[in-house]
Every structure is written in C-alpha cells, then in structure tokens.
Amino acid sequence: MALSPEILGILIAVFVIALTAAFLFWQRRRTSRSGILVVGLNDSGKTLMFSQIVYNEFVDTFTSMKENIGDFTASKSVLKIIDIPGHERVRAKFFDEHKRNARGIAFLVDASNLQSNIRDAAEYLYSILTDPVIASSAPSFLIVCNKQDQTMAKGSVAVKKLLEKELNLLRKTKSSRLASLDNTTDNAVFLGQEDKDFEFEHLNKIKVEFAETALFSAANEEGVQLEQVEDWLERVSA
Amino acid sequence: MLDFFSIFGKGGIVLWCFQSTGHIFTPSVNALIRTVILQERGGGSNSFDHESLTLKYKLDNEFDLVFVVAFQKILQLSYVDKLLDDVQLEFRDLYRQQLQGLRPGLEFRRPFERVLAAAEEWGRRQDNQPRQMRSFEQSHKSKKTVSSMIERPHEQKNQKTVEKEAAVKESPPPTPAAPASPRNGSGAGELDEETMALNRMRLAQRLGSPNASKKKAAADKQKSPKAKKTGKAPTQWDLGGTNKDVASLERTKDKDGVRQDTYDSKLVGQMVGGIKDLEVDSSDDDDEQDEERQVRLARTKESGLLSMFKGLVGNKSLSRETMQPALDKMCDLLIAKNVAADIAKKLCESVATKLDGKVIGTFEGVASVVKTTLTESLMQILSPRRRVDILRDALESQRKGRPFVMTFCGVNGVGKSTNLAKICFWLIENDLRVLVAACDTFRAGAVEQLRTHVRHLNNLHPAERHNGREMVQLYEKGYGKDAAGIAMEAINFAREARLDVVLVDTAGRMQDNEPLMRALAKLIKVNDPDLVLFVGEALVGNEAVDQLVKFNQAMADYSAAEHPHLIDGIVLTKFDTIDDKVGAAISMTYITGQPIVFVGTGQTYTDLKSLNAKAVVHALMK
C-alpha cells in the first residue's frame, strides 16, 4: 500500500517531534536533584551508615575506593544515597562528579578522635561549604557525630562548638585570597558574617543540623540511633 | 597456611571473608588499599608487606571487586597467584547473574575450599618437579652476537692497543674537531702546515714520546702566528695581589653607608592571603568550563539514548593486548613531557591493571578510555594526601608559643635561597614574624645574599607599619660553622623573641655525597623541624627520581630513630622556564607521595604560586 509522500513526511515529522519531546521530558526528570551525599574523613563510618540506611544491615568494611550508590524510599519520594570515599586523593574527584545532584549532604564526623583530626575535618567541611555549586544550590546539611558508643566521644553540642571555632580561623586564612586565575573560584564565598565569630546559624542559605549516632553498636543490637538521620532524610525528601 | 582471604567490592563493603586466625586484618588491608591501590603503585608486583604479613591482591575491573589474600611473610607460597586467578574465575561463574546487586553474606566457602585444595596440590607438584632446563631463547648466549664469542688468541694483543688508542682519542677532544674539517676538505694529497703538525703531535703521543707536549705547543703557536702587538702591560694574575688590595675586596659591609637601592614597593600587598593557583599555558579557560559541561551533558544524554540500544549492541572487554598500543603511545607522550622514564612505565602499568578485564561499550574507543583513566590517575597522584595549609599550621604553633620551623634542602643551584625569600615575603604579608637562619655556611656569599633579602623585605614592610616590630630578622654566624648548631641556636632565639616562623636555609649538596647527607640528616634529627621541604627544579628529568630517592634514603638511614623524619613537601622551582613540559611535578610527587607545597615561577617576590592539579594534568595530556 502506497502512502502519498506528503502524508509520509508528516508522519515522520510528528514521530520525530514526539520522540524529542519525550526525550527532553525524561532528561529534565532525571536532572532534578534527588541525591544525598554521605561525606566525611577516612574511617568515620560512611560506608557503614550507607549500608544501614539502604540495606538495613551491618557489614564489615574496608577503605572505599569507589562511591556506593543506593536507593532509600522515604514516605514521599525515592532518594539516592551516594557514599563518597573519604581518602584524600579520590574524594575531590567523586565529590565533583555528584555535587550537582545533591539535595542534602550528610557530613560524618568521628566524635571520639575529633580533637586530633579537627583541622582536617574543618578543612574538608570548609571546602564543601565554599564550593560554588553547593553555595548556589544550597542543600541541607546534617553533621552526624558518629561513634557515640566510645567513651571519649563528644556530643553534638561540643562538636558544633569545635567546628565553629576552627571554621572561624579557616575563613580568615583562606578568604582574603585575591581572585585566583584558574577555574575553581572557591574564594568568592565568605562564610557567615564578617564582623562576628562564625556560627552555623549565620549561613542564611544553607541549613545545618546535628545528629548523633553509634553505628557500630548495630552489631550488638543495642540500638543504632539512626532515628535522627532518618528523620532528617524524611524532611529533606519533602 | 593462608591466614586471610577476602572478597570485597571497590566501594568497601565486604562480600565474603575467610579467616583462620583471630588476628584483626582490617588495618593491614586498609594499608594495602591506601598505599598501593589509591596511590597508583599498582603496576609491577601485586604483593605488599605490612608488619608480619604479606598481602597479595587482584582487581576485577568488570564487576568492581577486589580479591585479597594474606599470609605470613616468612612463608613463601608459590600457588597464591594461581589461587587468586582461580578464585576469581570461580566467583564470577557462580555470581555472574547478580553482578549489580552483590550483597554480603554470600555462600562461597565450599567452592573456595575446593579451589584452595586444587591450588595447594598444584603448588606441591611444582615444588617436587626437577628444575627445568632453560630453553635456548632464555639463556644469555642467545642474546650475544656470534662474532663477539669467537675467540682468536692473536687478537687479544690487538685488543689492548685498540683500547689504548680509544683512550688517547678521547683525551684531546676539542683539538681534532676543528682541523678535521679542513683536512677532509683539502683532499688526500694536500696537507698544510697545521695538519702536518697535528699529525706529528698525534704520532708522538701514541708512541708516548716526551716531546709530545712540546710539539703540541709548537702547533699551537703556529696556529696563531700574528699576535696583537700592544705595549707591555704588567700581567694581572687571578690569585695574586698584595695586602694593599684587601680593602677593595671587602664586600660584606656597605661603602660609607650610602645606599642607592630602589625598592619596588609595588610588591607590597600582593601576596596577602593564600597563594594564587598556578596557571599553565592553557589558552581557553572559560571555554574549558563550558566544554566540560557540554561534554558531561552529552555523556548523560548519550547514556540515556544509548542505554536503549545497549542491549542490541555488544560490549567488548579490554585485555592487555588490546590496550598495549594505546598504553605505549601514552607512555611516550608522558616521557616527551619530561616525566621520568620508569615513572611513566609504572604509571602505564597501573593503568593497565586498573583496566584489565573492564567492559566498555562499542561506542567508546580503547584509546579514549585509556586516556581518561590515565588522566584520573595523574589527578589522583597530584592531589595532596594530607592537608596543605601552612598559614593555619603557623597560627597553631603561634598559639602554642613555639616557632614553626621550615627547612629547605636540595641539590646545588635549584633556588633554595631565592624561594626562601619569596616564602618569607608571603609570610610577612600575612602578618607573621619570620626569622631566617643562615645555615648555608659553605657557599661564598650565601649569608650576604640572605642579608640583602632581609634588608629588602624589611624595607617593603617597615617596622612602623607593624607596631614597631621588625618583621624579618636574620640569624647568622658567618662561614665554616656547623649548620645543625646554628639552626638550634636560631630556633632558641626565635622562641625567646616570640617570633612565629623560622626558615632554615641549608647548603646545596649532591645526593650521593655521603658526609654531606649525613650532616643534613643530623640537622633534621637534632632540630626536629615541622616541615622539611625538598626544593627541586622543574627542568630536571630522570634525575629527579635519583635525587629524591637518595635524599629520603639518607634521611632514613642516618637518623637512627624509629620513625625518621622524611621529606614532607616539595617546592618546585623555575616553573617559568618550562612551557608545558611539566612532567617533573609528576615524577616528584609519585616518588615521595608528598604534595607540592609551593611552585616558584620567577625571581621576584610575587612569583610564588600553589599547584593547580587540573591545569598541570591538562598540560600534560594535551
């Protein structure tokens, strides 16, 4: 059966337009931010928290070399949990890959030896907070103080004070840099207010909350205290 | 006999684990991951020693798994590599279907024991076999040429004279060069006076005659028959002179206090805050960012569209043979950009290990995958392993009430004193008070050089502007004294005067000069500086490997401590002299694993930058 060439041409055009429209719609849906990044220093418990949120079980872990990606079904939507390795050499690469997709960032801190690692932890947190993509998209932050089962662990109030003091110093040493000549202009963002000491409340766009967990005690069935984190996840997904 | 075997994903989650002792293996495996795999030392051998254990590993790049086996270091098990290969094949056959969702708690014990038994049996059989004879291809004889092996007794005498002639020919190198050309040009029959004299001289030398030198002098005189005729002037000898000349030789003090130096005060204020990032010769920075975004969008679009077709089109997996031409090309590219030769080889080896067995779509070329992986490896090497923030550490020491001590070491002529002055300028711009310790007591003018710098810096930042405190001071004790002692006194002085930073300048020394390396190790051991910086120039090629290895080795050997203080950071100097041949940065960071803290790009005080890993890798891979 022979279709006349005009009708054939119109059919093909309609088909192509429909295909492009469907593709664009699909593309837009995929690029909406639905990811939760789990970041932190080496050995702070990120992979363990990832497996407990996504798989609900306790696993043995070693130092991660690659990111772990899994899904978490909140009440309203599905969140993608991305666990970024903490090793200094690879963390920047994986973070840059996934930062555009970040709806919320969970920063894990090892509360039992924070005092000795405070400078490294604060520098990592500072580099995340001043990253231009993060500063513009303003995801919610949750700072999780892990390893509460250890006796020397600090509570979230003490951790908050320590971090604020350290970030206060850091922004002075790093902020007065002149415009750098390469692509990463992470000096354009000055955290908090200039004349007062740094506090997390001063970050007007980014909301920072604190939580405490003891992820290792899941092995002993003593209660992992993940409720605060799961509450936050529910609130972020809304 | 195996202590430990584990299969875990690259994301860190352990899938299966077998342990025969109660020992905790987590620190050893973590050390393996951090030292070997993440630092791109995966090429070459796949074994790693930690405390009393030897760990061997194998990467499965198709499913992103790691297989690790650990056993006691004193055992030498021959079947371990075969075991790793067999276990990998077995595991993949069993769990091929579930490759996406591999979860811990897999049942693998019985297949593992079977494979282990087979491997042990194989190992036992190998040990019991009699030693195989080497085939002809493997022997040394096949590598020699035939003529070199033929022995002729009367030729042994000629060999000796041939050697002597070769030695003689090498000793006067410049003289035959010039007359050789006219000799060739003038033809066989015509020999002019000069060449005849030269031939006579050569003959005399060959026969060992005492008149040889006389003939040479005659030849020289004949070569320049017409000397310039001027009046007779008394000869000025270099090492001569009388006591009356001493006053004119004194250069350590100024003449009559009159100074006509002009200080470039435009420099003040340019180095406040952190150090600017380096920019490496990449013309299109803005376009790069756009291009990156477009590439990423294109990639996601591509993966979206093509995922529909992926089921139709086949995938190909990479093997070493398919990757080899691309790897060789990459290796040559790196060497052309001044990366040390064996570093480039090791890097390509580790890329091969990372990609072996990986599955790529048919739309990606092998070369592009190899190039992206190599770029990632280079970025990983150049990313600092620990935090690099000198200002913050200096403030911390200020709070503790003791000075922050930085030591500069390196071979001769790399720019230690110049870059020390630049770093000093940066520190005083950021309101820290500095003491420069002149521990180079050997090189003539070293102390004066530092004094000139200190004076210049104090003029740029006069004490009036900083509450009457002098920002830079020099601590020197002249020449010929012990450097370690001067450094110790300088640090004590700084502590009492409540100065913030001490910069210790040492003499340049070659890496195989044992007494000098011993002296350097003693300086570092006695004074325990906070930061030991190795200063290396960007022009160096393969020599960088030798320098750094020997410096580290010397500091470890001569320090007689449990944990010797090795090189903590690198200062890369003379970066403006190389356009895009930036390979020295890679060689140095690969060898030591330490970050590049400063980059020197010129000789004025503001030519101090910090390393921009992206730009350097981009320039390398262009």
mmCIF file of N, CA and C in Angstrom, chain B residues 55-157:
data_model
loop_
_atom_site.group_PDB
_atom_site.id
_atom_site.type_symbol
_atom_site.label_atom_id
_atom_site.label_comp_id
_atom_site.label_asym_id
_atom_site.label_seq_id
_atom_site.Cartn_x
_atom_site.Cartn_y
_atom_site.Cartn_z
ATOM 1 N N LEU B 55 50.569 -9.418 51.764
ATOM 2 C CA LEU B 55 49.232 -9.389 51.180
ATOM 3 C C LEU B 55 49.364 -9.386 49.672
ATOM 4 N N LYS B 56 48.585 -10.228 49.025
ATOM 5 C CA LYS B 56 48.540 -10.196 47.564
ATOM 6 C C LYS B 56 47.110 -9.903 47.162
ATOM 7 N N TYR B 57 46.954 -9.181 46.077
ATOM 8 C CA TYR B 57 45.608 -8.777 45.712
ATOM 9 C C TYR B 57 45.410 -8.928 44.227
ATOM 10 N N LYS B 58 44.158 -8.923 43.824
ATOM 11 C CA LYS B 58 43.827 -8.954 42.407
ATOM 12 C C LYS B 58 42.555 -8.142 42.224
ATOM 13 N N LEU B 59 42.564 -7.305 41.200
ATOM 14 C CA LEU B 59 41.402 -6.466 40.933
ATOM 15 C C LEU B 59 40.569 -7.096 39.843
ATOM 16 N N ASP B 60 39.268 -7.067 40.009
ATOM 17 C CA ASP B 60 38.380 -7.479 38.932
ATOM 18 C C ASP B 60 37.670 -6.226 38.467
ATOM 19 N N ASN B 61 38.046 -5.750 37.302
ATOM 20 C CA ASN B 61 37.526 -4.455 36.881
ATOM 21 C C ASN B 61 36.177 -4.561 36.226
ATOM 22 N N GLU B 62 35.730 -5.763 35.916
ATOM 23 C CA GLU B 62 34.443 -5.869 35.259
ATOM 24 C C GLU B 62 33.331 -5.697 36.271
ATOM 25 N N PHE B 63 33.468 -6.339 37.425
ATOM 26 C CA PHE B 63 32.437 -6.243 38.442
ATOM 27 C C PHE B 63 32.864 -5.371 39.612
ATOM 28 N N ASP B 64 34.020 -4.702 39.480
ATOM 29 C CA ASP B 64 34.494 -3.820 40.548
ATOM 30 C C ASP B 64 34.672 -4.557 41.859
ATOM 31 N N LEU B 65 35.464 -5.630 41.797
ATOM 32 C CA LEU B 65 35.739 -6.391 43.016
ATOM 33 C C LEU B 65 37.229 -6.394 43.295
ATOM 34 N N VAL B 66 37.567 -6.661 44.542
ATOM 35 C CA VAL B 66 38.967 -6.826 44.917
ATOM 36 C C VAL B 66 39.089 -8.142 45.662
ATOM 37 N N PHE B 67 40.090 -8.943 45.278
ATOM 38 C CA PHE B 67 40.358 -10.198 45.973
ATOM 39 C C PHE B 67 41.671 -10.042 46.712
ATOM 40 N N VAL B 68 41.658 -10.250 48.013
ATOM 41 C CA VAL B 68 42.884 -10.053 48.809
ATOM 42 C C VAL B 68 43.181 -11.319 49.595
ATOM 43 N N VAL B 69 44.456 -11.735 49.583
ATOM 44 C CA VAL B 69 44.855 -12.891 50.384
ATOM 45 C C VAL B 69 46.036 -12.465 51.250
ATOM 46 N N ALA B 70 46.063 -12.929 52.488
ATOM 47 C CA ALA B 70 47.141 -12.549 53.401
ATOM 48 C C ALA B 70 47.734 -13.803 54.020
ATOM 49 N N PHE B 71 49.065 -13.839 54.124
ATOM 50 C CA PHE B 71 49.724 -14.959 54.784
ATOM 51 C C PHE B 71 50.989 -14.440 55.430
ATOM 52 N N GLN B 72 51.603 -15.268 56.237
ATOM 53 C CA GLN B 72 52.781 -14.833 56.978
ATOM 54 C C GLN B 72 53.924 -14.552 56.018
ATOM 55 N N LYS B 73 54.674 -13.512 56.349
ATOM 56 C CA LYS B 73 55.725 -13.075 55.428
ATOM 57 C C LYS B 73 56.818 -14.112 55.278
ATOM 58 N N ILE B 74 57.071 -14.906 56.328
ATOM 59 C CA ILE B 74 58.195 -15.831 56.245
ATOM 60 C C ILE B 74 57.893 -17.008 55.326
ATOM 61 N N LEU B 75 56.591 -17.297 55.103
ATOM 62 C CA LEU B 75 56.265 -18.383 54.187
ATOM 63 C C LEU B 75 56.435 -17.889 52.766
ATOM 64 N N GLN B 76 56.843 -18.787 51.908
ATOM 65 C CA GLN B 76 56.916 -18.400 50.508
ATOM 66 C C GLN B 76 56.049 -19.355 49.742
ATOM 67 N N LEU B 77 54.798 -18.948 49.542
ATOM 68 C CA LEU B 77 53.857 -19.835 48.890
ATOM 69 C C LEU B 77 53.857 -19.556 47.407
ATOM 70 N N SER B 78 54.003 -20.595 46.620
ATOM 71 C CA SER B 78 54.119 -20.394 45.181
ATOM 72 C C SER B 78 52.768 -20.418 44.498
ATOM 73 N N TYR B 79 51.749 -20.890 45.189
ATOM 74 C CA TYR B 79 50.498 -21.090 44.470
ATOM 75 C C TYR B 79 49.519 -19.935 44.648
ATOM 76 N N VAL B 80 49.960 -18.863 45.299
ATOM 77 C CA VAL B 80 48.999 -17.821 45.667
ATOM 78 C C VAL B 80 48.452 -17.097 44.436
ATOM 79 N N ASP B 81 49.322 -16.801 43.472
ATOM 80 C CA ASP B 81 48.811 -16.098 42.295
ATOM 81 C C ASP B 81 47.800 -16.939 41.553
ATOM 82 N N LYS B 82 48.138 -18.222 41.411
ATOM 83 C CA LYS B 82 47.215 -19.097 40.717
ATOM 84 C C LYS B 82 45.902 -19.185 41.482
ATOM 85 N N LEU B 83 46.012 -19.207 42.823
ATOM 86 C CA LEU B 83 44.805 -19.265 43.637
ATOM 87 C C LEU B 83 43.915 -18.061 43.388
ATOM 88 N N LEU B 84 44.539 -16.890 43.316
ATOM 89 C CA LEU B 84 43.747 -15.681 43.090
ATOM 90 C C LEU B 84 43.023 -15.756 41.757
ATOM 91 N N ASP B 85 43.740 -16.181 40.721
ATOM 92 C CA ASP B 85 43.092 -16.261 39.409
ATOM 93 C C ASP B 85 41.935 -17.257 39.436
ATOM 94 N N ASP B 86 42.184 -18.434 40.034
ATOM 95 C CA ASP B 86 41.136 -19.457 40.027
ATOM 96 C C ASP B 86 39.924 -19.011 40.821
ATOM 97 N N VAL B 87 40.168 -18.403 41.961
ATOM 98 C CA VAL B 87 39.034 -17.950 42.778
ATOM 99 C C VAL B 87 38.228 -16.909 42.029
ATOM 100 N N GLN B 88 38.950 -16.033 41.327
ATOM 101 C CA GLN B 88 38.218 -15.003 40.590
ATOM 102 C C GLN B 88 37.311 -15.636 39.548
ATOM 103 N N LEU B 89 37.841 -16.611 38.797
ATOM 104 C CA LEU B 89 37.019 -17.236 37.774
ATOM 105 C C LEU B 89 35.828 -17.953 38.393
ATOM 106 N N GLU B 90 36.086 -18.652 39.473
ATOM 107 C CA GLU B 90 35.035 -19.411 40.142
ATOM 108 C C GLU B 90 33.933 -18.481 40.623
ATOM 109 N N PHE B 91 34.339 -17.385 41.243
ATOM 110 C CA PHE B 91 33.368 -16.448 41.795
ATOM 111 C C PHE B 91 32.516 -15.853 40.688
ATOM 112 N N ARG B 92 33.173 -15.505 39.586
ATOM 113 C CA ARG B 92 32.401 -14.898 38.511
ATOM 114 C C ARG B 92 31.430 -15.904 37.919
ATOM 115 N N ASP B 93 31.838 -17.141 37.792
ATOM 116 C CA ASP B 93 30.907 -18.124 37.234
ATOM 117 C C ASP B 93 29.693 -18.279 38.131
ATOM 118 N N LEU B 94 29.923 -18.301 39.446
ATOM 119 C CA LEU B 94 28.804 -18.534 40.349
ATOM 120 C C LEU B 94 27.844 -17.360 40.392
ATOM 121 N N TYR B 95 28.402 -16.146 40.410
ATOM 122 C CA TYR B 95 27.543 -14.999 40.697
ATOM 123 C C TYR B 95 27.420 -14.066 39.520
ATOM 124 N N ARG B 96 27.604 -14.559 38.342
ATOM 125 C CA ARG B 96 27.551 -13.712 37.166
ATOM 126 C C ARG B 96 26.208 -13.006 37.036
ATOM 127 N N GLN B 97 25.137 -13.682 37.454
ATOM 128 C CA GLN B 97 23.805 -13.104 37.260
ATOM 129 C C GLN B 97 23.588 -11.914 38.153
ATOM 130 N N GLN B 98 24.195 -11.953 39.341
ATOM 131 C CA GLN B 98 23.826 -10.923 40.306
ATOM 132 C C GLN B 98 24.828 -9.798 40.347
ATOM 133 N N LEU B 99 25.462 -9.502 39.253
ATOM 134 C CA LEU B 99 26.612 -8.604 39.363
ATOM 135 C C LEU B 99 26.254 -7.220 39.853
ATOM 136 N N GLN B 100 25.044 -6.751 39.606
ATOM 137 C CA GLN B 100 24.724 -5.412 40.077
ATOM 138 C C GLN B 100 24.506 -5.387 41.575
ATOM 139 N N GLY B 101 23.759 -6.347 42.033
ATOM 140 C CA GLY B 101 23.351 -6.251 43.438
ATOM 141 C C GLY B 101 24.085 -7.220 44.337
ATOM 142 N N LEU B 102 25.399 -7.296 44.207
ATOM 143 C CA LEU B 102 26.146 -8.226 45.056
ATOM 144 C C LEU B 102 26.060 -7.783 46.499
ATOM 145 N N ARG B 103 25.635 -8.690 47.336
ATOM 146 C CA ARG B 103 25.391 -8.342 48.723
ATOM 147 C C ARG B 103 26.253 -9.213 49.622
ATOM 148 N N PRO B 104 26.584 -8.727 50.783
ATOM 149 C CA PRO B 104 27.371 -9.539 51.713
ATOM 150 C C PRO B 104 26.607 -10.766 52.181
ATOM 151 N N GLY B 105 27.322 -11.709 52.676
ATOM 152 C CA GLY B 105 26.690 -12.926 53.152
ATOM 153 C C GLY B 105 26.504 -13.953 52.063
ATOM 154 N N LEU B 106 27.402 -13.921 51.076
ATOM 155 C CA LEU B 106 27.278 -14.894 50.005
ATOM 156 C C LEU B 106 27.865 -16.214 50.452
ATOM 157 N N GLU B 107 27.357 -17.270 49.885
ATOM 158 C CA GLU B 107 27.821 -18.590 50.233
ATOM 159 C C GLU B 107 28.939 -18.970 49.292
ATOM 160 N N PHE B 108 30.138 -19.009 49.820
ATOM 161 C CA PHE B 108 31.261 -19.272 48.928
ATOM 162 C C PHE B 108 32.265 -20.228 49.543
ATOM 163 N N ARG B 109 31.985 -20.724 50.738
ATOM 164 C CA ARG B 109 33.043 -21.424 51.454
ATOM 165 C C ARG B 109 33.450 -22.718 50.754
ATOM 166 N N ARG B 110 32.418 -23.468 50.296
ATOM 167 C CA ARG B 110 32.783 -24.756 49.737
ATOM 168 C C ARG B 110 33.521 -24.633 48.406
ATOM 169 N N PRO B 111 33.043 -23.775 47.481
ATOM 170 C CA PRO B 111 33.843 -23.615 46.265
ATOM 171 C C PRO B 111 35.253 -23.118 46.568
ATOM 172 N N PHE B 112 35.371 -22.240 47.555
ATOM 173 C CA PHE B 112 36.693 -21.722 47.891
ATOM 174 C C PHE B 112 37.602 -22.836 48.372
ATOM 175 N N GLU B 113 37.091 -23.692 49.225
ATOM 176 C CA GLU B 113 37.957 -24.757 49.756
ATOM 177 C C GLU B 113 38.387 -25.696 48.655
ATOM 178 N N ARG B 114 37.459 -25.912 47.715
ATOM 179 C CA ARG B 114 37.808 -26.776 46.586
ATOM 180 C C ARG B 114 38.956 -26.157 45.796
ATOM 181 N N VAL B 115 38.818 -24.875 45.480
ATOM 182 C CA VAL B 115 39.841 -24.202 44.677
ATOM 183 C C VAL B 115 41.159 -24.148 45.440
ATOM 184 N N LEU B 116 41.047 -23.920 46.745
ATOM 185 C CA LEU B 116 42.264 -23.840 47.550
ATOM 186 C C LEU B 116 42.997 -25.166 47.553
ATOM 187 N N ALA B 117 42.249 -26.249 47.698
ATOM 188 C CA ALA B 117 42.891 -27.562 47.688
ATOM 189 C C ALA B 117 43.580 -27.823 46.366
ATOM 190 N N ALA B 118 42.895 -27.474 45.261
ATOM 191 C CA ALA B 118 43.493 -27.676 43.937
ATOM 192 C C ALA B 118 44.773 -26.865 43.800
ATOM 193 N N ALA B 119 44.740 -25.619 44.272
ATOM 194 C CA ALA B 119 45.922 -24.772 44.138
ATOM 195 C C ALA B 119 47.076 -25.293 44.974
ATOM 196 N N GLU B 120 46.768 -25.767 46.194
ATOM 197 C CA GLU B 120 47.845 -26.304 47.032
ATOM 198 C C GLU B 120 48.464 -27.537 46.399
ATOM 199 N N GLU B 121 47.624 -28.375 45.795
ATOM 200 C CA GLU B 121 48.124 -29.567 45.126
ATOM 201 C C GLU B 121 49.042 -29.192 43.984
ATOM 202 N N TRP B 122 48.608 -28.201 43.225
ATOM 203 C CA TRP B 122 49.431 -27.724 42.121
ATOM 204 C C TRP B 122 50.761 -27.205 42.620
ATOM 205 N N GLY B 123 50.717 -26.439 43.733
ATOM 206 C CA GLY B 123 51.939 -25.888 44.298
ATOM 207 C C GLY B 123 52.897 -27.001 44.731
ATOM 208 N N ARG B 124 52.329 -28.046 45.338
ATOM 209 C CA ARG B 124 53.168 -29.150 45.789
ATOM 210 C C ARG B 124 53.816 -29.858 44.612
ATOM 211 N N ARG B 125 53.045 -29.985 43.549
ATOM 212 C CA ARG B 125 53.597 -30.656 42.372
ATOM 213 C C ARG B 125 54.708 -29.825 41.767
ATOM 214 N N GLN B 126 54.514 -28.515 41.720
ATOM 215 C CA GLN B 126 55.541 -27.634 41.161
ATOM 216 C C GLN B 126 56.833 -27.725 41.949
ATOM 217 N N ASP B 127 56.700 -27.787 43.271
ATOM 218 C CA ASP B 127 57.908 -27.828 44.087
ATOM 219 C C ASP B 127 58.653 -29.124 43.897
ATOM 220 N N ASN B 128 57.898 -30.219 43.684
ATOM 221 C CA ASN B 128 58.567 -31.506 43.578
ATOM 222 C C ASN B 128 59.172 -31.742 42.221
ATOM 223 N N GLN B 129 58.789 -30.950 41.264
ATOM 224 C CA GLN B 129 59.327 -31.181 39.922
ATOM 225 C C GLN B 129 60.802 -30.836 39.894
ATOM 226 N N PRO B 130 61.597 -31.583 39.097
ATOM 227 C CA PRO B 130 63.002 -31.210 38.971
ATOM 228 C C PRO B 130 63.111 -29.903 38.202
ATOM 229 N N ARG B 131 64.201 -29.224 38.437
ATOM 230 C CA ARG B 131 64.349 -27.899 37.825
ATOM 231 C C ARG B 131 64.412 -28.034 36.323
ATOM 232 N N GLN B 132 63.605 -27.229 35.671
ATOM 233 C CA GLN B 132 63.573 -27.263 34.224
ATOM 234 C C GLN B 132 64.820 -26.619 33.655
ATOM 235 N N MET B 133 65.322 -27.205 32.569
ATOM 236 C CA MET B 133 66.437 -26.565 31.891
ATOM 237 C C MET B 133 65.920 -25.351 31.155
ATOM 238 N N ARG B 134 66.770 -24.359 31.057
ATOM 239 C CA ARG B 134 66.361 -23.172 30.325
ATOM 240 C C ARG B 134 66.338 -23.498 28.843
ATOM 241 N N SER B 135 65.410 -22.947 28.132
ATOM 242 C CA SER B 135 65.441 -23.108 26.685
ATOM 243 C C SER B 135 66.483 -22.164 26.115
ATOM 244 N N PHE B 136 66.816 -22.372 24.844
ATOM 245 C CA PHE B 136 67.894 -21.572 24.260
ATOM 246 C C PHE B 136 67.534 -20.091 24.268
ATOM 247 N N GLU B 137 66.249 -19.781 24.035
ATOM 248 C CA GLU B 137 65.868 -18.368 23.984
ATOM 249 C C GLU B 137 66.075 -17.680 25.317
ATOM 250 N N GLN B 138 65.964 -18.466 26.416
ATOM 251 C CA GLN B 138 66.057 -17.821 27.719
ATOM 252 C C GLN B 138 67.490 -17.622 28.176
ATOM 253 N N SER B 139 68.431 -18.304 27.535
ATOM 254 C CA SER B 139 69.801 -18.226 28.048
ATOM 255 C C SER B 139 70.447 -16.926 27.630
ATOM 256 N N HIS B 140 71.578 -16.658 28.255
ATOM 257 C CA HIS B 140 72.283 -15.419 27.928
ATOM 258 C C HIS B 140 72.941 -15.507 26.573
ATOM 259 N N LYS B 141 73.247 -16.741 26.164
ATOM 260 C CA LYS B 141 74.045 -16.895 24.947
ATOM 261 C C LYS B 141 73.289 -16.408 23.730
ATOM 262 N N SER B 142 71.971 -16.611 23.744
ATOM 263 C CA SER B 142 71.218 -16.215 22.566
ATOM 264 C C SER B 142 71.206 -14.705 22.401
ATOM 265 N N LYS B 143 71.550 -13.960 23.488
ATOM 266 C CA LYS B 143 71.498 -12.511 23.370
ATOM 267 C C LYS B 143 72.801 -11.938 22.844
ATOM 268 N N LYS B 144 73.868 -12.751 22.818
ATOM 269 C CA LYS B 144 75.134 -12.214 22.324
ATOM 270 C C LYS B 144 75.207 -12.433 20.824
ATOM 271 N N THR B 145 76.048 -11.656 20.173
ATOM 272 C CA THR B 145 76.240 -11.880 18.744
ATOM 273 C C THR B 145 77.321 -12.944 18.559
ATOM 274 N N VAL B 146 77.340 -13.500 17.361
ATOM 275 C CA VAL B 146 78.253 -14.614 17.107
ATOM 276 C C VAL B 146 79.699 -14.128 17.113
ATOM 277 N N SER B 147 79.942 -12.996 16.474
ATOM 278 C CA SER B 147 81.339 -12.573 16.317
ATOM 279 C C SER B 147 81.970 -12.238 17.648
ATOM 280 N N SER B 148 81.149 -11.817 18.635
ATOM 281 C CA SER B 148 81.763 -11.463 19.905
ATOM 282 C C SER B 148 82.217 -12.686 20.661
ATOM 283 N N MET B 149 81.722 -13.834 20.249
ATOM 284 C CA MET B 149 82.041 -15.009 21.036
ATOM 285 C C MET B 149 83.184 -15.812 20.435
ATOM 286 N N ILE B 150 83.611 -15.488 19.244
ATOM 287 C CA ILE B 150 84.677 -16.269 18.609
ATOM 288 C C ILE B 150 85.995 -15.835 19.229
ATOM 289 N N GLU B 151 86.725 -16.815 19.712
ATOM 290 C CA GLU B 151 87.984 -16.495 20.373
ATOM 291 C C GLU B 151 89.123 -16.678 19.409
ATOM 292 N N ARG B 152 89.904 -15.620 19.244
ATOM 293 C CA ARG B 152 91.098 -15.770 18.417
ATOM 294 C C ARG B 152 92.272 -15.335 19.265
ATOM 295 N N PRO B 153 93.223 -16.208 19.553
ATOM 296 C CA PRO B 153 94.293 -15.870 20.511
ATOM 297 C C PRO B 153 95.147 -14.694 20.069
ATOM 298 N N HIS B 154 95.497 -14.551 18.772
ATOM 299 C CA HIS B 154 96.391 -13.461 18.388
ATOM 300 C C HIS B 154 95.652 -12.128 18.412
ATOM 301 N N GLU B 155 94.370 -12.167 18.514
ATOM 302 C CA GLU B 155 93.616 -10.916 18.538
ATOM 303 C C GLU B 155 93.639 -10.276 19.907
ATOM 304 N N GLN B 156 94.007 -11.028 20.931
ATOM 305 C CA GLN B 156 93.956 -10.457 22.294
ATOM 306 C C GLN B 156 94.945 -9.311 22.419
ATOM 307 N N LYS B 157 96.114 -9.443 21.746
ATOM 308 C CA LYS B 157 97.087 -8.349 21.830
ATOM 309 C C LYS B 157 96.528 -7.108 21.180
#
